[in-house]
Coordinates of C-alpha atoms in Angstrom, one line a residue:
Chain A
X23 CA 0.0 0.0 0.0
X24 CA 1.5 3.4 -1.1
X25 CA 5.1 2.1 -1.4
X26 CA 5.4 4.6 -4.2
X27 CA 8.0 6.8 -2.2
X28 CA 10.9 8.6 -4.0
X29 CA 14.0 6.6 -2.7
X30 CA 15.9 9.8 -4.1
X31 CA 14.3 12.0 -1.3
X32 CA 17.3 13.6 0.8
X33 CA 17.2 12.3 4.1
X34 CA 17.7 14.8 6.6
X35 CA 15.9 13.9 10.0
X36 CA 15.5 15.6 12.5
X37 CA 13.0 15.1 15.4
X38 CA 11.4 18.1 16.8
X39 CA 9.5 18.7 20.0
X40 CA 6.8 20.5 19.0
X41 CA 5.1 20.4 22.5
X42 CA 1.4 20.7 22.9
X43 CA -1.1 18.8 24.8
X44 CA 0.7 15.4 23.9
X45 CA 3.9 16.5 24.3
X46 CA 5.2 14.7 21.2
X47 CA 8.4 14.9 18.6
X48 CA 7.6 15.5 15.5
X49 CA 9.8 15.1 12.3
X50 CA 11.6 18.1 10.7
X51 CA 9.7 19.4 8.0
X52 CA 12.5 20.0 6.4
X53 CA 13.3 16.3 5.0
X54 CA 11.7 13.1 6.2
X55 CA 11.0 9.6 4.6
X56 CA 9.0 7.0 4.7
X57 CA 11.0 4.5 7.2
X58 CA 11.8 7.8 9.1
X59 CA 8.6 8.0 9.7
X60 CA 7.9 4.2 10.8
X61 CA 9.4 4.7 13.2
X62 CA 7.5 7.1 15.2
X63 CA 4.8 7.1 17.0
X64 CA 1.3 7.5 16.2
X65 CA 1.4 10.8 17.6
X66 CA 4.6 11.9 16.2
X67 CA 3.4 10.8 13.0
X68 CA -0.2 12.7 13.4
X69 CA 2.0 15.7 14.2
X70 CA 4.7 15.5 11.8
X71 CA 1.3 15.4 8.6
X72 CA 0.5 18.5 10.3
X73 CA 3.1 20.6 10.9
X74 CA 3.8 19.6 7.4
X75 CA 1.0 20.5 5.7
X76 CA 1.1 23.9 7.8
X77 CA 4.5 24.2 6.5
X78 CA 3.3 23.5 2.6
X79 CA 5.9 20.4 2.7
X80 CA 3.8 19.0 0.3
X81 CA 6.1 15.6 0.4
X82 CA 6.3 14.9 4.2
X83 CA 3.0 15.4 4.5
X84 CA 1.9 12.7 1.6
X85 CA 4.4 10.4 3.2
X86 CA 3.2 11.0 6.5
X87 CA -1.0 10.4 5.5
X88 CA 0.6 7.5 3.5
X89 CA 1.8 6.4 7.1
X90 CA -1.0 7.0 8.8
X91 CA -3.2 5.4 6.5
X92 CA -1.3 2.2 7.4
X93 CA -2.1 3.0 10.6
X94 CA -5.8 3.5 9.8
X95 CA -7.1 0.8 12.2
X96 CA -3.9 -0.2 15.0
X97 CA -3.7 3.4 15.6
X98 CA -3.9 4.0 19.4
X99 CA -7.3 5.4 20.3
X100 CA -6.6 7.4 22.6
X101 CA -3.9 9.6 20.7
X102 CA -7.0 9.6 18.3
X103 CA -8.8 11.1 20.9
X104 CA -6.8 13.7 22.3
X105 CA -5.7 15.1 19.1
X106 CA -9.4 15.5 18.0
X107 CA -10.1 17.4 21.1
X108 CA -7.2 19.4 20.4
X109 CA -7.5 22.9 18.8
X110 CA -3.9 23.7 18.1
X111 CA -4.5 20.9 15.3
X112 CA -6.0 21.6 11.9
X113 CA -9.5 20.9 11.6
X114 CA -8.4 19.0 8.7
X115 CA -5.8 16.8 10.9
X116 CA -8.9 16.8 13.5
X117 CA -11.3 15.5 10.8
X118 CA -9.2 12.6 10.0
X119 CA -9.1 11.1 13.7
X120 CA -12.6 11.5 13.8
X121 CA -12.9 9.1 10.8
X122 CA -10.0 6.7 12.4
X123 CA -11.9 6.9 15.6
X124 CA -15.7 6.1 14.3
X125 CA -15.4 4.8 10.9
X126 CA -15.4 1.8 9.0
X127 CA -18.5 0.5 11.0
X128 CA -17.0 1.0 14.4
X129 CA -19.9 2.0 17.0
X130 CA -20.2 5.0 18.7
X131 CA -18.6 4.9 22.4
X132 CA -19.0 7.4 24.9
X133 CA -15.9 9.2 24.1
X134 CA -17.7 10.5 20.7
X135 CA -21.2 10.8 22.2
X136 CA -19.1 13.3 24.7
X137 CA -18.0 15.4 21.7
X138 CA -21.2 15.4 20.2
X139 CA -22.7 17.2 23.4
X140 CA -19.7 18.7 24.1
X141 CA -21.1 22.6 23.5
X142 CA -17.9 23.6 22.9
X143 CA -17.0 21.0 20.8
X144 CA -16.7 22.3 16.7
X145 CA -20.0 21.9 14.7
X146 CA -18.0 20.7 11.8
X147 CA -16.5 17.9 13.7
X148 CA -20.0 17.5 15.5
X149 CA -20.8 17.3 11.9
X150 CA -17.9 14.9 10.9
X151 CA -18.9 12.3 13.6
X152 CA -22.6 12.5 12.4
X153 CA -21.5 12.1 9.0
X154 CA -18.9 9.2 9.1
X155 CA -20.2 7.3 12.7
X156 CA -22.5 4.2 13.0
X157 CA -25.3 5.1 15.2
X158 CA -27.6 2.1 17.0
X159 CA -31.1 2.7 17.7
X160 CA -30.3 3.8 21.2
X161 CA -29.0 6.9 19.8
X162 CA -32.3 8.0 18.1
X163 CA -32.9 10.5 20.9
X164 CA -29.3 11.9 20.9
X165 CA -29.9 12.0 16.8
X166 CA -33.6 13.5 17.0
X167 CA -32.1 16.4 19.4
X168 CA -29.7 17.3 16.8
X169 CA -32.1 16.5 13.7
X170 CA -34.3 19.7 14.4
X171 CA -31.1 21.8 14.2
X172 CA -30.6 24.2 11.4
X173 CA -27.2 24.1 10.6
X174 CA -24.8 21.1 9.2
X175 CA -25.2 19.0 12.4
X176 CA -28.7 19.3 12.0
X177 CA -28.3 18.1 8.1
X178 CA -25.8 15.5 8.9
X179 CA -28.3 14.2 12.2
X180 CA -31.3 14.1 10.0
X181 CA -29.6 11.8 7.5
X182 CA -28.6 9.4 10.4
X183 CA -31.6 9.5 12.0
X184 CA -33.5 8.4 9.0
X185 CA -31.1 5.6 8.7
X186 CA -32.3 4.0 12.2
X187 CA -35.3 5.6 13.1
X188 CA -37.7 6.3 9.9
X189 CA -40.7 6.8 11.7
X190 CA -39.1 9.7 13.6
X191 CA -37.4 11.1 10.7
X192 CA -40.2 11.0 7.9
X193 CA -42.3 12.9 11.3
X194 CA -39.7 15.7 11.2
X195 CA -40.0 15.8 7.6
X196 CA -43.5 16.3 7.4
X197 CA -42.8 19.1 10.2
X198 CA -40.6 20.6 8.3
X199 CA -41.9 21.2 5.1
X200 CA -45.4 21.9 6.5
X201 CA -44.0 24.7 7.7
X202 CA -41.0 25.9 5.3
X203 CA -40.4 29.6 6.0
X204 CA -39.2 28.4 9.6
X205 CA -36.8 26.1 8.2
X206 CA -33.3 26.4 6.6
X207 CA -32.1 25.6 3.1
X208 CA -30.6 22.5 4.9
X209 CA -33.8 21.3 6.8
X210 CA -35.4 21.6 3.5
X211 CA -32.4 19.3 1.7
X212 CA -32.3 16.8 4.7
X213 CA -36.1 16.6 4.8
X214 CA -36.5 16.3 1.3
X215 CA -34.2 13.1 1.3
X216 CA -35.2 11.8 4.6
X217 CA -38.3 11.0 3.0
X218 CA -37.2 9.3 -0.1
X219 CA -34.8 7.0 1.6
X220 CA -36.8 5.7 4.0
X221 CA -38.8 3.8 1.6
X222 CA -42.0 4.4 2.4
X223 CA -42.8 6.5 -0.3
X224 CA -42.1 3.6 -2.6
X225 CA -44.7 1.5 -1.3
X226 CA -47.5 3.6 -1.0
X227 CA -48.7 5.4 -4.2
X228 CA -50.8 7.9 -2.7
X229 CA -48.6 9.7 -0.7
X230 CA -46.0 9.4 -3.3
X231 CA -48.2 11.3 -5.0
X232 CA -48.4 14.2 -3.2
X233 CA -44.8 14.2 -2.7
X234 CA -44.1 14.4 -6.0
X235 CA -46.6 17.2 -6.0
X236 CA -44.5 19.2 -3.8
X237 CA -41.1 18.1 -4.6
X238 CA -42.1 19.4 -8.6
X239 CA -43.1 22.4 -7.0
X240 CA -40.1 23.1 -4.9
X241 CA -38.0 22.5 -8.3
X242 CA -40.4 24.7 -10.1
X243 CA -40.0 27.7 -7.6
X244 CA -38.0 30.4 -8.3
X245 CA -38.0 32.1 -5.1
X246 CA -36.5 29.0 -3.4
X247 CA -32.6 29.0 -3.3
X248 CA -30.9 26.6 -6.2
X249 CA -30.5 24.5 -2.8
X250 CA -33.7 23.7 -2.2
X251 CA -34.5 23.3 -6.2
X252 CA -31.4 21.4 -6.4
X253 CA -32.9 18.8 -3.4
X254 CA -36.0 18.6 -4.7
X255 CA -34.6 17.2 -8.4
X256 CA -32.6 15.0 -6.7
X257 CA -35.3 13.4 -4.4
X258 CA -37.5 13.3 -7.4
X259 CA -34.3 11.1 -9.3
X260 CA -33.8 9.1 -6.4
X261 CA -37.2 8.0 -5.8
X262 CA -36.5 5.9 -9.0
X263 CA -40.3 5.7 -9.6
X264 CA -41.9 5.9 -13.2
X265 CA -44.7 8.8 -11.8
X266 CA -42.0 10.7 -10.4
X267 CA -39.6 11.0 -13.2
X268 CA -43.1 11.2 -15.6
X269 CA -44.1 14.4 -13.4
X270 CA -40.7 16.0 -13.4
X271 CA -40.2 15.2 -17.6
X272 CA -43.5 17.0 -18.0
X273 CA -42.7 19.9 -15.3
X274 CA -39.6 21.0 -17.8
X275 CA -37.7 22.7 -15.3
X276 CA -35.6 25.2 -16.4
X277 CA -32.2 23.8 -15.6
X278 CA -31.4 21.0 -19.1
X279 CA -28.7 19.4 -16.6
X280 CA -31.1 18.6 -14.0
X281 CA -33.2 17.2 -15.5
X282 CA -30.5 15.2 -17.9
X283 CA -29.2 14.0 -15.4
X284 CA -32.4 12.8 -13.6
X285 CA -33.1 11.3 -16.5
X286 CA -30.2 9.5 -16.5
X287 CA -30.3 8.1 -13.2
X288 CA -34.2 6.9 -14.0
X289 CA -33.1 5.4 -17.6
X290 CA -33.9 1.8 -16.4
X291 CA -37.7 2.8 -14.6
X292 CA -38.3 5.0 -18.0
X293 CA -37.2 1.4 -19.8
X294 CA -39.4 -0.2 -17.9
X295 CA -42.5 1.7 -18.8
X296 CA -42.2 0.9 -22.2
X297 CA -42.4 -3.2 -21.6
X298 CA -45.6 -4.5 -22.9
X299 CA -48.3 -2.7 -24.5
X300 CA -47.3 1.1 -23.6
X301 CA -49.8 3.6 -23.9
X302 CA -49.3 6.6 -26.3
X303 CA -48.4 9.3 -23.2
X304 CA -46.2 6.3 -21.6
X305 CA -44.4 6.3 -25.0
X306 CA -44.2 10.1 -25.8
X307 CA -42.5 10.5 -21.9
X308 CA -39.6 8.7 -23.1
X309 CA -39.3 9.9 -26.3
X310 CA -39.5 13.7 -24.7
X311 CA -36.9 12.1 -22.0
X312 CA -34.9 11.0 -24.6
X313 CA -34.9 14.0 -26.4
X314 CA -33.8 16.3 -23.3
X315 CA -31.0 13.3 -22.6
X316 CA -30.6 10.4 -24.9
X317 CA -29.3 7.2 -23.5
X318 CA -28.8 4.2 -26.0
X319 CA -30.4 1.3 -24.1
X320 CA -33.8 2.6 -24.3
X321 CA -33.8 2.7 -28.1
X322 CA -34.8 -1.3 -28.1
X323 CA -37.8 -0.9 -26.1
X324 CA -38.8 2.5 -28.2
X325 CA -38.2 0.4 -31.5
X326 CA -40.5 -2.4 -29.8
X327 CA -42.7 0.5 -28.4
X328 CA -42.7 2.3 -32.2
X329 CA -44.7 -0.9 -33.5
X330 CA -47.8 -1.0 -31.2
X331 CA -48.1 3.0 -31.9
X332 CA -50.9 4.2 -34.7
X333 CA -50.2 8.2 -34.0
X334 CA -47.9 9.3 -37.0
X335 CA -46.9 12.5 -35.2
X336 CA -45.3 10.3 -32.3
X337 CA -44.1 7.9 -34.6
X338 CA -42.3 10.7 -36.3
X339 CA -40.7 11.9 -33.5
X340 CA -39.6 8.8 -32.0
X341 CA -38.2 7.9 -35.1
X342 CA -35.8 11.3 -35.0
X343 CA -34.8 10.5 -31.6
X344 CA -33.7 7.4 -32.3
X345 CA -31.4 9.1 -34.6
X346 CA -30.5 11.4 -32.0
X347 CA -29.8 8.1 -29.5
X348 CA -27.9 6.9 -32.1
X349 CA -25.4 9.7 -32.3
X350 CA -25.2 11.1 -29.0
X351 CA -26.3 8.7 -26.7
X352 CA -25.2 7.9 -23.6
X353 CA -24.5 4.6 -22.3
X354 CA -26.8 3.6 -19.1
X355 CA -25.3 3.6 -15.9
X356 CA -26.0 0.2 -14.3
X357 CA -24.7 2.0 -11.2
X358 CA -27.8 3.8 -10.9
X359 CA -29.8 0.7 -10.7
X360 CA -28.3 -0.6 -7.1
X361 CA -30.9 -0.6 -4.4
Chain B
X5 CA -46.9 19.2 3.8
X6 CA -50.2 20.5 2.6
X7 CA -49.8 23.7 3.6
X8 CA -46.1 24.1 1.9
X9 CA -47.7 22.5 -0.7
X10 CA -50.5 25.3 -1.4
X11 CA -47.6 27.9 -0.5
X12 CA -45.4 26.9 -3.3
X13 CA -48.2 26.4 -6.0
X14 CA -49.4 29.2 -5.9
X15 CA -48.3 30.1 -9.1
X16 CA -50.0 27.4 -10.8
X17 CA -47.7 25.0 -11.4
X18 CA -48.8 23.0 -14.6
X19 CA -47.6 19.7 -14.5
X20 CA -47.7 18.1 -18.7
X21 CA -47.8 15.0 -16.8
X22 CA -49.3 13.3 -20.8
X23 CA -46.9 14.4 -23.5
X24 CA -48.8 14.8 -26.7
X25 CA -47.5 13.3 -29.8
X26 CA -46.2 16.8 -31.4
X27 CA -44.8 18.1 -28.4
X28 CA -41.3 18.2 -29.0
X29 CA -39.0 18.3 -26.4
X30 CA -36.6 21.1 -26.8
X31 CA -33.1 19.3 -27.1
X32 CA -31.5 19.7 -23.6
X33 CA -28.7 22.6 -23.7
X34 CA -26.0 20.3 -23.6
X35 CA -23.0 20.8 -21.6
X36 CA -21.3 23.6 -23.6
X37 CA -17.7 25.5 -23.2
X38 CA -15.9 23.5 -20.6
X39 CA -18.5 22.5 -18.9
X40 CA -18.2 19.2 -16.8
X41 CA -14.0 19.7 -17.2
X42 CA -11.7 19.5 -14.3
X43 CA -9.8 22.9 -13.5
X44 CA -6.5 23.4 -11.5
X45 CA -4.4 25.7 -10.1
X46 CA -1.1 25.3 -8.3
X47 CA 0.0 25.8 -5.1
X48 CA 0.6 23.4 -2.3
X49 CA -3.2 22.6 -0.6
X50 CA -2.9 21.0 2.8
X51 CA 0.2 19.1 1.4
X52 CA -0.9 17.8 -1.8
X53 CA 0.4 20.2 -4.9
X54 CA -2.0 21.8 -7.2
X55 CA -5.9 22.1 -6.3
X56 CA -8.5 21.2 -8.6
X57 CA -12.1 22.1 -9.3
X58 CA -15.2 21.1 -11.4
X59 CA -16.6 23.5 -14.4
X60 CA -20.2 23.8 -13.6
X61 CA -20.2 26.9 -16.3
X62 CA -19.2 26.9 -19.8
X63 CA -16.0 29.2 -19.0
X64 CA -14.4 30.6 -15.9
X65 CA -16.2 34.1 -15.9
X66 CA -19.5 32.9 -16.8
X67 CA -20.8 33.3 -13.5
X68 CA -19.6 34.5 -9.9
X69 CA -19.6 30.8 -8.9
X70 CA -18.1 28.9 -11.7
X71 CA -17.0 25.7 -10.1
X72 CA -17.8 23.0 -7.7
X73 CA -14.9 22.0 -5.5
X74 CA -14.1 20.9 -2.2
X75 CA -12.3 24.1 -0.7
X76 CA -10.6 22.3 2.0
X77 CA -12.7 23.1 5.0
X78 CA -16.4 23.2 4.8
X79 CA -18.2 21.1 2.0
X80 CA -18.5 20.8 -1.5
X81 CA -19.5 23.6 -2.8
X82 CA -19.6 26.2 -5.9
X83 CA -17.4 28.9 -5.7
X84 CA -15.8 31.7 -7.0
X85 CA -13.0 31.9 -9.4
X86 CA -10.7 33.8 -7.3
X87 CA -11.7 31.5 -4.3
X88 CA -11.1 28.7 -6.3
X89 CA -7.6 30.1 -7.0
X90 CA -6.6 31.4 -3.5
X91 CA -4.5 33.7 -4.9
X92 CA -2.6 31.2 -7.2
X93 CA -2.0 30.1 -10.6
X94 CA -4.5 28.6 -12.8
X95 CA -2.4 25.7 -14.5
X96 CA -5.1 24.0 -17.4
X97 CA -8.4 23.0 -18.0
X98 CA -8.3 19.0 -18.5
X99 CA -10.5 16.1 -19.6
X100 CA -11.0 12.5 -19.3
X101 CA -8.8 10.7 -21.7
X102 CA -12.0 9.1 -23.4
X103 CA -13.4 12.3 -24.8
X104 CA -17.3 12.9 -23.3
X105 CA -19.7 13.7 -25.4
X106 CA -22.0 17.2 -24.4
X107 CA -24.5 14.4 -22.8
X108 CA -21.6 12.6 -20.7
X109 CA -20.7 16.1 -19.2
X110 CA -24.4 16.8 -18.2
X111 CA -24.2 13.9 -16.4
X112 CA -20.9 15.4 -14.7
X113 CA -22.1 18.0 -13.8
X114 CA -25.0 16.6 -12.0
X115 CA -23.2 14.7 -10.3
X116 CA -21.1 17.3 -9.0
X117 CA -23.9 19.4 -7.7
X118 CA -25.0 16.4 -6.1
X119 CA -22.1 15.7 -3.9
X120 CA -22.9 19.5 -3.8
X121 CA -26.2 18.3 -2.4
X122 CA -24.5 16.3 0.1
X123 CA -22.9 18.6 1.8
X124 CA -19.5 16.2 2.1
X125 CA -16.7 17.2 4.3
X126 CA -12.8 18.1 3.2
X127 CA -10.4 14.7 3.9
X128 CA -6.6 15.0 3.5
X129 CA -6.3 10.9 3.3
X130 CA -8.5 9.5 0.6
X131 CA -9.7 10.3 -2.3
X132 CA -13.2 9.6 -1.3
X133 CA -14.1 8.1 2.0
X134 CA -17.0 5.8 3.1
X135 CA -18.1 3.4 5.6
X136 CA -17.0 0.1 3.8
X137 CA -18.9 -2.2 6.2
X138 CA -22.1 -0.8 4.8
X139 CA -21.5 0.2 1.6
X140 CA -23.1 -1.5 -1.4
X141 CA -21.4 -2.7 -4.9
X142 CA -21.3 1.1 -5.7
X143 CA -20.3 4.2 -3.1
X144 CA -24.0 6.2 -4.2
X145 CA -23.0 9.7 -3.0
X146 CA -25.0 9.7 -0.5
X147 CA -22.8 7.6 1.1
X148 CA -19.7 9.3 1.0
X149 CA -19.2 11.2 4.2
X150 CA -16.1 13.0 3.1
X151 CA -13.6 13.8 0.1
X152 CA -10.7 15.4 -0.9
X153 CA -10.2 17.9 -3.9
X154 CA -9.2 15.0 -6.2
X155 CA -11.7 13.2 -5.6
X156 CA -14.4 15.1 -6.7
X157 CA -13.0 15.0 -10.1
X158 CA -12.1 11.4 -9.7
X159 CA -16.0 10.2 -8.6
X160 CA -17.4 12.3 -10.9
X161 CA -15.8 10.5 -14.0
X162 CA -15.2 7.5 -12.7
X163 CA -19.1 7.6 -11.3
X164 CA -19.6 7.4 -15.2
X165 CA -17.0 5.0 -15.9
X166 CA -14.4 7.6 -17.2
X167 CA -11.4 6.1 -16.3
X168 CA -8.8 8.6 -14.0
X169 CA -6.2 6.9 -11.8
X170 CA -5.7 3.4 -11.0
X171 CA -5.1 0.1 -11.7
X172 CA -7.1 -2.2 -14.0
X173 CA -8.7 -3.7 -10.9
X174 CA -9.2 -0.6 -8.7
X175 CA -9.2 2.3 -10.8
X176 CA -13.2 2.8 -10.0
X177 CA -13.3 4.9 -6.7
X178 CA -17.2 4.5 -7.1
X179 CA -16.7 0.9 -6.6
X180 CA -17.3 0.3 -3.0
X181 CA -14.3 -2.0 -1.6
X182 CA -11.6 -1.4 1.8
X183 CA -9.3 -2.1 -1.0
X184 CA -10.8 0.0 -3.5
X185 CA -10.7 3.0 -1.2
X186 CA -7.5 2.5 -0.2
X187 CA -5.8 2.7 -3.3
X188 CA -7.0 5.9 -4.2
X189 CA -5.7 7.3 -0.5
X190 CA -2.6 9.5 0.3
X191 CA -0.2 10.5 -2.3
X192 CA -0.5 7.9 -4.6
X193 CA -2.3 10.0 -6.7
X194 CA -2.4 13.4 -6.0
X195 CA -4.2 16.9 -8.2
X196 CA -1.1 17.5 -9.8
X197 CA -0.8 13.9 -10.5
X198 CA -4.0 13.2 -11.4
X199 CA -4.3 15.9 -14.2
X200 CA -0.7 15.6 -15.6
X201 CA -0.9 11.6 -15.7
X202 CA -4.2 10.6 -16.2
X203 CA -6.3 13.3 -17.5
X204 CA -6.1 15.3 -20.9
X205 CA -4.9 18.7 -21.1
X206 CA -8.2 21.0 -23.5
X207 CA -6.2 24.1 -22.7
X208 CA -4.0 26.5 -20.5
X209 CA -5.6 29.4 -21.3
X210 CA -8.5 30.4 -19.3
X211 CA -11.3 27.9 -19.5

């Protein structure tokens, strides 16, 4: 794993105390290495990618994330610990023991639940720990408190919270877009999402419905921030339903890669429609789809689709995008497709 | 909901939920300019050399916030030209080496303004980071709780399986694997690496 180190570097080492609440030496950044560096410890190490990067040593501080990426998961927690609870560190060096300490599946202790209530604690690390952690269902409380925050811990605890509790989360939703001019940009997004991804939506057609409603609406309005018009787009894509990619193809909202790109994402559901006997309107959406983004694999089913049509206008026009398809298609993304 | 729901359509939004036959869809304004290319500028950026940056705009003065990047603090975000550069050097305007078509850099670009979207965090060590013990087949980017610079331009692409940095096995940083990840961590690729190495250079001038 990253062995790709210059053995032409100068070697000139020189350990430094560089003090602080660990007390630790760090190398020089004047000239390091790689096995220079294996042979510190974790601390020196976290201190050495630090001062380095402070000091725009652009090498020692590769060689010394290299190190510490080989570190990633022997690295002594509680170095981890007091470095992330230690301002005289970049946020950036903070950020990364935040993900050593929490991530990769490893459950929240009481150390990180500390930080997280921890008023004085930074909301971007607050934020970091909500982001990366996994959270058990006996954090739903602790995530619910956050979730009705405005800010980036409130985003980051909605998200988590509608990982593990979507009952709670899709009733925060509902609260806050029934009542939108108290919320922020970021409620909106998170709310917006929170509902899509806890599935529930995708099993009951009525109120996906009326979410689709209101989510073509928010992409629709003007007055709302590109934010909010952005989430909305993007909740509509995800949804990954054929009513709610039909609703936002016929809403034409103003911005062609939004919607190509939600078009993209849906290319499978808008394949879909098509198996069978399509009706004319279930026909026309994809050839209007295809005509704001063309994506190859769909011109099959619209050649299968062409035959059971008896409108020549349509027929006409499907015919052109095909052409269109032909020439500029895209390839689908079987990525998109991944439950 | 109802009562954002009446609130927002007021207006009357008119959903053309049937398409009739002789409708015509006005072709999408595909990406145009350098839309959906990777910018960079030079400079050392918490120890990686050169920064890079999405196009969201056909050229660098199209709008005040031209490109998508991850600034180093914060989240992904659009930004400024002069932010972008941080009182730098623009260095080029590159491309994956498989040439997109205007329809592949729509995509691009929605996927930038979806990590956008996401509101992911700066990470010095990896190119993208994720939870690998929950992660599916692909990282959706939803899922990735933090990024670095680089890796913006390397999802992006490689999200649409552009090729960046890599080996034949793990050159997909969507592709979600401990492995994977790994191998697009620390300085084994970094901006300047990653655009001189594995992109294309479109131009030096400004975008």
């Amino acid at each position: 794993m990253f062995k790709s180190r210059n053995p032409a570097i100068t070697l000139v080492v020189a350990l430094a105390m560089i003090g602080g609440a660990i007390g630790i030496g760090a190398l020089s950044v004047a000239r390091a290495d790689g096995n220079e560096l294996q042979r510190l410890s974790d601390a020196d190490v976290i201190a050495t990618m630090d001062k380095a990067a402070l000091a725009h040593d652009e090498t020692l501080a590769g060689q010394a994330v290299d190190e510490l990426i080989n570190r990633w998961e022997t690295a002594d927690r509680n170095v981890l610990l007091k470095v992330a609870t230690d301002s005289s560190y970049t946020m950036e060096t903070r950020s990364i023991m935040i993900d050593m300490l929490v991530g990769d599946g490893a459950q929240l202790t009481d150390a990180e639940r500390a930080m997280l209530v921890d008023t004085d604690f930074e909301p971007e690390l607050k934020a970091r720990i909500l982001a990366t952690a996994t959270f058990s269902a006996d954090d739903a409380d602790l995530l619910a408190d956050f979730a009705v925050r405005s800010d980036i811990v409130g985003f980051q605890a909605f998200k988590k919270l509608t990982e593990i509790d979507a009952t709670r989360a899709e009733m925060l939703a509902h609260q806050v877009l029934a009542d939108p001019q108290k919320a922020s940009d970021l409620q909106i997004s998170a709310a917006l999402k929170s509902l899509v991804r806890t599935g529930s939506l995708n099993r009951d057609a009525a109120a996906r419905s009326e979410f689709v409603l209101l989510a073509v609406g928010i992409a629709q309005d003007r007055a709302a921030s590109s934010e909010v018009r952005d989430a909305a787009v993007f909740a509509l894509a995800e949804l990954r339903e054929i009513d709610a990619i039909t609703a936002l193809i016929g809403a034409r909202i103003e911005d062609p890669v939004m919607m190509a790109g939600a078009i993209d994402q849906n290319y499978d559901v808008l394949a879909k429609s098509l198996v069978g006997k399509p009706t004319a309107a279930q026909v026309a959406t994809v050839v209007t789809a295809m005509e704001l983004h063309p994506v190859k694999d769909l011109a099959e089913p619209l050649r299968q689709a062409r035959t059971t049509l008896t409108d020549t206008a349509l027929q006409n026009r499907l015919d052109r995008v095909l052409q269109l398809m032909e020439t500029e298609g895209v390839d689908g993304n079987i990525k998109w497709t991944e439950n | 909901m109802k009562k954002f729901l009446v609130k927002l359509m007021a207006p009357a939004v008119a959903l053309a939920l049937v398409m009739t036959a002789t409708t015509t869809a006005t072709p999408a304004e595909a990406a145009t300019g350098n839309q959906g290319y990777a910018v960079y500028r030079d400079g050392v950026f918490f120890g990686y050399t050169w920064h890079s940056a999405f196009l969201d705009d056909p050229h660098w003065n199209t709008t005040s916030s031209p490109v998508i990047h991850q600034a180093g603090s914060g989240y992904v975000t659009w930004a400024s030209w002069s932010s972008f550069l941080g009182g730098k050097n623009y260095v080029g305007t590159y491309r994956p080496k498989t040439a997109a078509t205007s329809a592949n850099r729509d995509n691009f670009q929605y996927m930038a303004r979806l990590l956008r979207n996401e509101q992911i965090g700066y990470n010095v060590a990896y190119q993208v980071y994720y939870d690998t013990s929950t992660v599916g087949t692909w990282v959706d980017a939803s899922e990735v709780s933090s990024m670095r610079c680089d890796g913006v331009v390397e999802y992006v692409y490689e999200w649409y399986g552009f090729r960046v940095y890599g080996s034949d096995t793990r050159w997909d940083v969507t592709k979600g694997d401990y492995w994977n990840r790994d191998a697009h961590g620390g300085a084994a690729v970094t901006p300047k690496s990653q655009a001189q190495s594995y992109l294309t250079l479109v131009t030096t001038s400004l975008p």
